[in-house]
Coordinates of C-alpha atoms and ligand atoms in Angstrom, one line a residue:
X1 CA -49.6 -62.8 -0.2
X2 CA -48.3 -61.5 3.2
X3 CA -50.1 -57.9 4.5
X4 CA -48.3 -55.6 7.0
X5 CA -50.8 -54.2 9.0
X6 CA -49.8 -50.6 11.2
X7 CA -50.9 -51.4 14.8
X8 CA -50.4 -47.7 15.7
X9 CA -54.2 -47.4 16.7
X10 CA -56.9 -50.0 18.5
X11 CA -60.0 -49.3 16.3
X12 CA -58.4 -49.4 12.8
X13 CA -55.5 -50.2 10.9
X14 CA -53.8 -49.7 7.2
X15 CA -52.6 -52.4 5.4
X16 CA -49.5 -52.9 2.9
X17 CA -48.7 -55.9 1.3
X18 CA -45.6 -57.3 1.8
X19 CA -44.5 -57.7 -2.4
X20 CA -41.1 -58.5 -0.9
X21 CA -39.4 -59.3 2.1
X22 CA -36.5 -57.6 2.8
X23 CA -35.4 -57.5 6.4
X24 CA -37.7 -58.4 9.7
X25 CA -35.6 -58.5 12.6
X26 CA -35.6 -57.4 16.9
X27 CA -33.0 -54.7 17.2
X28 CA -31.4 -54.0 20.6
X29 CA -34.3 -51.4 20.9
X30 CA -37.2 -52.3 18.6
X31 CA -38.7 -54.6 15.9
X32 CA -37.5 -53.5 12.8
X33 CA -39.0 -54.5 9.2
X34 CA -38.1 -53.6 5.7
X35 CA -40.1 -54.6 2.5
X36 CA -41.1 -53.7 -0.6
X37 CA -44.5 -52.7 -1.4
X38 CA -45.7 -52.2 -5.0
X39 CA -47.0 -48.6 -4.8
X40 CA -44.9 -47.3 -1.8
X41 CA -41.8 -48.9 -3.2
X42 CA -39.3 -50.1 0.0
X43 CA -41.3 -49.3 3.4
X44 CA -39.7 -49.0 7.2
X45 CA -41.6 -49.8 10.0
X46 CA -40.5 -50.1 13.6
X47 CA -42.3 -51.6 16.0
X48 CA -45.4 -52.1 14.0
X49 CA -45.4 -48.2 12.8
X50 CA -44.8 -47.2 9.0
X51 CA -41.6 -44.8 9.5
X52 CA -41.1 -44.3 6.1
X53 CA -41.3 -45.0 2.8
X54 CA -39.3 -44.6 -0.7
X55 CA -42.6 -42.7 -2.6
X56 CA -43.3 -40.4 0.1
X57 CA -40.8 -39.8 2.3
X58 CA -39.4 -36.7 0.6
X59 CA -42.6 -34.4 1.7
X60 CA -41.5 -35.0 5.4
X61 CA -37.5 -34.8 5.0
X62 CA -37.7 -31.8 3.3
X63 CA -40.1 -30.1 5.1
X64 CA -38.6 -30.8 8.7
X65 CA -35.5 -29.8 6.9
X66 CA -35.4 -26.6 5.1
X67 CA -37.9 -24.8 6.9
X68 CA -35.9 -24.5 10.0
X69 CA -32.8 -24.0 7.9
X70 CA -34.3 -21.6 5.6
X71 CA -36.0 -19.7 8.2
X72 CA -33.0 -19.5 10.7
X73 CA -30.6 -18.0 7.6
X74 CA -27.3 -19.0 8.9
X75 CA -27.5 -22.5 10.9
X76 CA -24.0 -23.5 10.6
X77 CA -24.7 -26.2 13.5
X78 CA -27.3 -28.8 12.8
X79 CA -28.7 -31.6 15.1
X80 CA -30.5 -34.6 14.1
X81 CA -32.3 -36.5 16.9
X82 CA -33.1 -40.1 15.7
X83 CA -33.5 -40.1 11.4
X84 CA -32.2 -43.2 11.2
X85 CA -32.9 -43.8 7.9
X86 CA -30.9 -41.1 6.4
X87 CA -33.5 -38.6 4.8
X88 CA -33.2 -36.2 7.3
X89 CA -29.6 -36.0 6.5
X90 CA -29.5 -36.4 3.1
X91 CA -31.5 -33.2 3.2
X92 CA -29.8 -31.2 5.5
X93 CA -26.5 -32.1 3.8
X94 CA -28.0 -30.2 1.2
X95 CA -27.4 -26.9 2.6
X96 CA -23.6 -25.7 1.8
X97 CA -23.5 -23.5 4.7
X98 CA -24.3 -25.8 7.7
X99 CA -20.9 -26.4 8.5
X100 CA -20.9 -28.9 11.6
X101 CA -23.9 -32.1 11.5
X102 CA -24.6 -34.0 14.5
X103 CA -26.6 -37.1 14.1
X104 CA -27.8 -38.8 17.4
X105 CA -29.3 -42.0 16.5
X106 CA -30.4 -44.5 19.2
X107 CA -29.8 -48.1 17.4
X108 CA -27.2 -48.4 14.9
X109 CA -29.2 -51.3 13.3
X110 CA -31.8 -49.0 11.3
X111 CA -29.1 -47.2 9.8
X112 CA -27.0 -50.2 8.9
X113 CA -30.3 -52.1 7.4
X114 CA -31.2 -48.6 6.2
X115 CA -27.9 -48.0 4.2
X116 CA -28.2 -51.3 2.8
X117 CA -31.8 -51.6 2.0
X118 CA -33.2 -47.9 1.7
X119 CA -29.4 -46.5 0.2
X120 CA -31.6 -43.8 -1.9
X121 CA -32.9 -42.0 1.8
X122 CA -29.4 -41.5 2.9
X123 CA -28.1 -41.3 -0.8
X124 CA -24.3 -41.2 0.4
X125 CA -25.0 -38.3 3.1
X126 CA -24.0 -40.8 6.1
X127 CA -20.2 -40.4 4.6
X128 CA -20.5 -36.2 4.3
X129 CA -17.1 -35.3 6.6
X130 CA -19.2 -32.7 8.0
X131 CA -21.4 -35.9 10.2
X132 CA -20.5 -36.5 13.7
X133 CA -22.7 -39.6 13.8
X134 CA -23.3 -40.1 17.8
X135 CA -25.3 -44.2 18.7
X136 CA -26.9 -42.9 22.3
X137 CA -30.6 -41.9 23.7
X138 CA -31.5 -38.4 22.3
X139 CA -32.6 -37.3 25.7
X140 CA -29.4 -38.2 27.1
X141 CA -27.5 -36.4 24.7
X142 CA -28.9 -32.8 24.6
X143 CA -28.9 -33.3 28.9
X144 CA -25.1 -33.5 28.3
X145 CA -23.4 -32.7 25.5
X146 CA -21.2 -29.3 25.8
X147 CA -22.3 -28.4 21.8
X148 CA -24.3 -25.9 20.8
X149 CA -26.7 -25.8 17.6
X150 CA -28.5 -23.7 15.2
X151 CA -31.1 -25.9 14.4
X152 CA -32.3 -29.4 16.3
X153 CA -34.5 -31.4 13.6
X154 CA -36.3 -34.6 16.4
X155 CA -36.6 -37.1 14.0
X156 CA -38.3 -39.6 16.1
X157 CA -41.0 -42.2 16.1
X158 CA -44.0 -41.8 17.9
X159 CA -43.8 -41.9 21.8
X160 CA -43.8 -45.4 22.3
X161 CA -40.8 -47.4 23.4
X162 CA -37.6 -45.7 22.8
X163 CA -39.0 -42.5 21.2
X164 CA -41.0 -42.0 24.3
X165 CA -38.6 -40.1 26.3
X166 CA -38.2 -37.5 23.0
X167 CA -41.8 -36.1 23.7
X168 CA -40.5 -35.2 27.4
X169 CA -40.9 -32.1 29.0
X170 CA -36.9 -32.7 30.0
X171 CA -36.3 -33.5 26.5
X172 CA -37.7 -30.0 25.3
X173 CA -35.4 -28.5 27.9
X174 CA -32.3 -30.1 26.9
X175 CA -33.0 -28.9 23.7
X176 CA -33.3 -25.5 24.9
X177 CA -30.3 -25.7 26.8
X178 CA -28.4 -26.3 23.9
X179 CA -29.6 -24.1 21.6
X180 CA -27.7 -20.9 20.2
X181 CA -29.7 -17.8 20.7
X182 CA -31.8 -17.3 17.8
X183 CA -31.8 -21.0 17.3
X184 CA -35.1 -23.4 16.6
X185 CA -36.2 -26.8 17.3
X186 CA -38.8 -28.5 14.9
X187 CA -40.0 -31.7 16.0
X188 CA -41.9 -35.1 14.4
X189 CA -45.3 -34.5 16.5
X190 CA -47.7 -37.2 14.5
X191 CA -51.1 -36.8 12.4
X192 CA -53.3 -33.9 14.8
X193 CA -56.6 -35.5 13.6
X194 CA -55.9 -38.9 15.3
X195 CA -52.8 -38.4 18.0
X196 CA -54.0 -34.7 19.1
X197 CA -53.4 -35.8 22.7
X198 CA -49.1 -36.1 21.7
X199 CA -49.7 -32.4 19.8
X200 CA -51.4 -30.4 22.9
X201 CA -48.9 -32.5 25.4
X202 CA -46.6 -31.3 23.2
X203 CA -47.7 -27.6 23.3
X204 CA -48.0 -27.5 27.0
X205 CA -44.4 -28.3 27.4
X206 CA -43.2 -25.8 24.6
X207 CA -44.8 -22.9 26.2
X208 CA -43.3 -23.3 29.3
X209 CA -39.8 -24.0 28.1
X210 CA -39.8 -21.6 24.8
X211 CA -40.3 -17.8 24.0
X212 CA -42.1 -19.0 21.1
X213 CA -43.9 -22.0 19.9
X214 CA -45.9 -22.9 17.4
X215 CA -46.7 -26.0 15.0
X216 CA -46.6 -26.5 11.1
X217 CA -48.2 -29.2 9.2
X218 CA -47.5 -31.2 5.8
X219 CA -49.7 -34.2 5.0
X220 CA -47.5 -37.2 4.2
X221 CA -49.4 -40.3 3.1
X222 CA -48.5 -43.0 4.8
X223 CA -49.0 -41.2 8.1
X224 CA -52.3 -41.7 7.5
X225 CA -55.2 -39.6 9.2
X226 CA -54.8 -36.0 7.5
X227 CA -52.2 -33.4 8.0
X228 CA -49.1 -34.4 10.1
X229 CA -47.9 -31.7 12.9
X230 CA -44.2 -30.5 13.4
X231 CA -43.7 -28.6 16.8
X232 CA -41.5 -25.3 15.9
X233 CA -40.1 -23.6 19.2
X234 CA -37.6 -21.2 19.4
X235 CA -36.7 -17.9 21.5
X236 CA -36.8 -15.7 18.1
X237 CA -40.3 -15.2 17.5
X238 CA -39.8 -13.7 14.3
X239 CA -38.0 -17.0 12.7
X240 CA -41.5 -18.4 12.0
X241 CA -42.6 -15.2 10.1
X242 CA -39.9 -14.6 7.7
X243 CA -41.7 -12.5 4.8
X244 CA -41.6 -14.7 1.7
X245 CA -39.6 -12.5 0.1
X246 CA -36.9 -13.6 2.2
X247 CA -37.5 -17.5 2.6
X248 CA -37.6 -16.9 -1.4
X249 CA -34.1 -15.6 -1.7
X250 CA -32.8 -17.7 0.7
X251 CA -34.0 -21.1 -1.2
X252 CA -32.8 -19.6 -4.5
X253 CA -29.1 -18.8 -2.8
X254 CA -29.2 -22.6 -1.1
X255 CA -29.9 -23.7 -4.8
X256 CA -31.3 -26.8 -3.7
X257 CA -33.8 -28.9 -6.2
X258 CA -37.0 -29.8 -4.4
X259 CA -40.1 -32.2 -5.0
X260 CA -42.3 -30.4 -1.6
X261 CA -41.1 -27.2 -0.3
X262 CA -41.6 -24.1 -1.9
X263 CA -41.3 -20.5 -0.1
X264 CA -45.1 -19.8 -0.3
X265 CA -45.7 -23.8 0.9
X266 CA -43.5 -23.2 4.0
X267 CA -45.2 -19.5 5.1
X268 CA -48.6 -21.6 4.3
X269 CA -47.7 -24.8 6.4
X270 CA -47.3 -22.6 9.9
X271 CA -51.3 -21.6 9.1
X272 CA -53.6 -24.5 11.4
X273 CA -56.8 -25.5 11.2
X274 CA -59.5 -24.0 13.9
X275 CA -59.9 -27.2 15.8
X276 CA -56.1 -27.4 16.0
X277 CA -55.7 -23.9 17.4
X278 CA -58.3 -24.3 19.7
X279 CA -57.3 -27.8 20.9
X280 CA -52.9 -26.3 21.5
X281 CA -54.0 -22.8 22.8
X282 CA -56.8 -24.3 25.4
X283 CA -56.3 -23.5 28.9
X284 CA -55.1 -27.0 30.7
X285 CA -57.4 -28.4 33.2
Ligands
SAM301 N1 -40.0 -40.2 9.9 C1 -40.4 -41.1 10.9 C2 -41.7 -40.8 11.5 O1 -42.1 -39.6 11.4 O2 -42.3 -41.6 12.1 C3 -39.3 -41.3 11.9 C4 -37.9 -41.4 11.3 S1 -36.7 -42.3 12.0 C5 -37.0 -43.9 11.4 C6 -37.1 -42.4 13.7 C7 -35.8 -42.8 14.4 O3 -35.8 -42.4 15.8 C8 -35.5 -44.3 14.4 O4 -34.3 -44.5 13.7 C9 -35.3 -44.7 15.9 O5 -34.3 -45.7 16.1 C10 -34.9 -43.3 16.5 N2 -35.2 -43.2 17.9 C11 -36.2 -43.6 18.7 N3 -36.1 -43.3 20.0 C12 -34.9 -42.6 20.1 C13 -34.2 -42.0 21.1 N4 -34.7 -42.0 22.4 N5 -33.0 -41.4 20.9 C14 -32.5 -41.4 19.6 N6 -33.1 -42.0 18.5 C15 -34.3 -42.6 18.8

């Protein structure tokens, strides 16, 4: 029976086993497979990195997605850098109030193979009339574009290949340029135990560019290592500290049904672990 094996690290590796193969093809930009695994159901991976899977993958949509949302209380613009398999949008879609979605996606092959062979992550959201669905580099695009946005979700892979230039310190700075005031960018910034080098690179580049930064974690399964970091930045220092009592209104008036996210999980996720603290707020050589 045929294994996939992650080659995101040197020293170690996990394995799935291929049950069925769906799609293993190069892309314009990337190696992209899809397959079914018996206990993670159908599986992504690009370039020889799990991306996402059919058990698991709601813990990481809907965190990346409501927290911004639900702290921000009124994004009516929403950008989605990358989330090419359609969770992100699915979840964002949820929200009746976002008015405007942009989706900036950098190969249109993982969402066609996506919508084909993962249809429940995007579960019809690629056809909401409120998608502006944009094929281009996410760097490129928030260097340029004239729009402005409540909320920027950077759904990328890790920084290798083409989501390299998405962990850039002219990246972050597009993104603050477009922005609205009182606006925040949450970011895809990999497992802290293992990739803590991407987190405090990260960090640096946030506190020069932002008024306030910080991180939140979940821990998703198949990113395997512990508790996976999402960069938050945003000139509104208060947006990460909404009391509960308001993230808790807010979720009951958005009425959305969730498997993760709670109120009390979302105030809980922006509290880190000592060594990460240490490691983000440590003076740089
Ligand atoms: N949830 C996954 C994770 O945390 O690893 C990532 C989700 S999604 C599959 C990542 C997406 O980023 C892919 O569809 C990939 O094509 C896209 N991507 C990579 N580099 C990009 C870039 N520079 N601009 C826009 N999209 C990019």
């Amino acid at each position: 029976m045929n294994k996939f094996s992650e080659t995101l690290y040197d020293a170690w590796e996990q394995q799935l086993r291929i049950d069925e193969l769906l799609y293993d093809s190069e892309t314009e930009h990337q190696r992209l497979i899809i397959f079914r695994n018996a206990t993670f159901g159908r599986v992504m991976a690009l370039d020889g990195i799990v991306q996402t899977t059919e058990r698991d993958e709601f813990i990481y949509h809907e965190m990346l997605a409501h927290v911004p949302i639900l702290a921000h209380g009124n994004a009516r613009q929403v950008l989605i850098i990358g989330g090419g398999d359609g969770g992100m949008l699915r979840e964002v879609c949820r929200h009746r109030n976002v008015a405007e979605i942009t989706q900036v996606e950098i190969d249109p092959r993982v969402v066609d193979m996506c919508r084909q062979y993962l249809p429940n992550h995007s579960a019809g959201a690629f056809d909401d009339g409120r998608l502006e669905l944009v094929f281009a580099d996410g760097l490129d695009y928030v260097r340029t574009t004239e729009s402005r946005f409540d909320v920027i979700i950077s759904d990328s892979t890790d920084p290798i290949g083409p989501g390299e230039s998405l962990f850039s310190a002219d990246f972050y700075a597009g993104c603050r340029r477009c922005l609205n005031p009182g606006g925040a960018l949450v970011t895809q910034n990999g497992v802290v135990f293992i990739q803590m080098d991407e987190v405090v690179a990260t960090a640096r580049h946030l506190k020069r560019i932002f008024d306030d930064w910080h991180f939140y974690s979940a821990a998703v399964p198949t990113y395997v290592g512990g508790i996976m970091a999402f960069g938050w930045a945003s000139d509104n220092a208060d947006l990460r500290r909404q009391p509960l009592e308001v993230l808790t209104q807010r979720f009951a008036a958005a009425a959305i049904n969730t498997r993760y996210y709670t109120p009390e999980v979302h105030q809980a996720a922006f509290a880190l672990p000592r060594y990460m603290l240490a490691a983000i707020n440590a003076p740089e050589e």
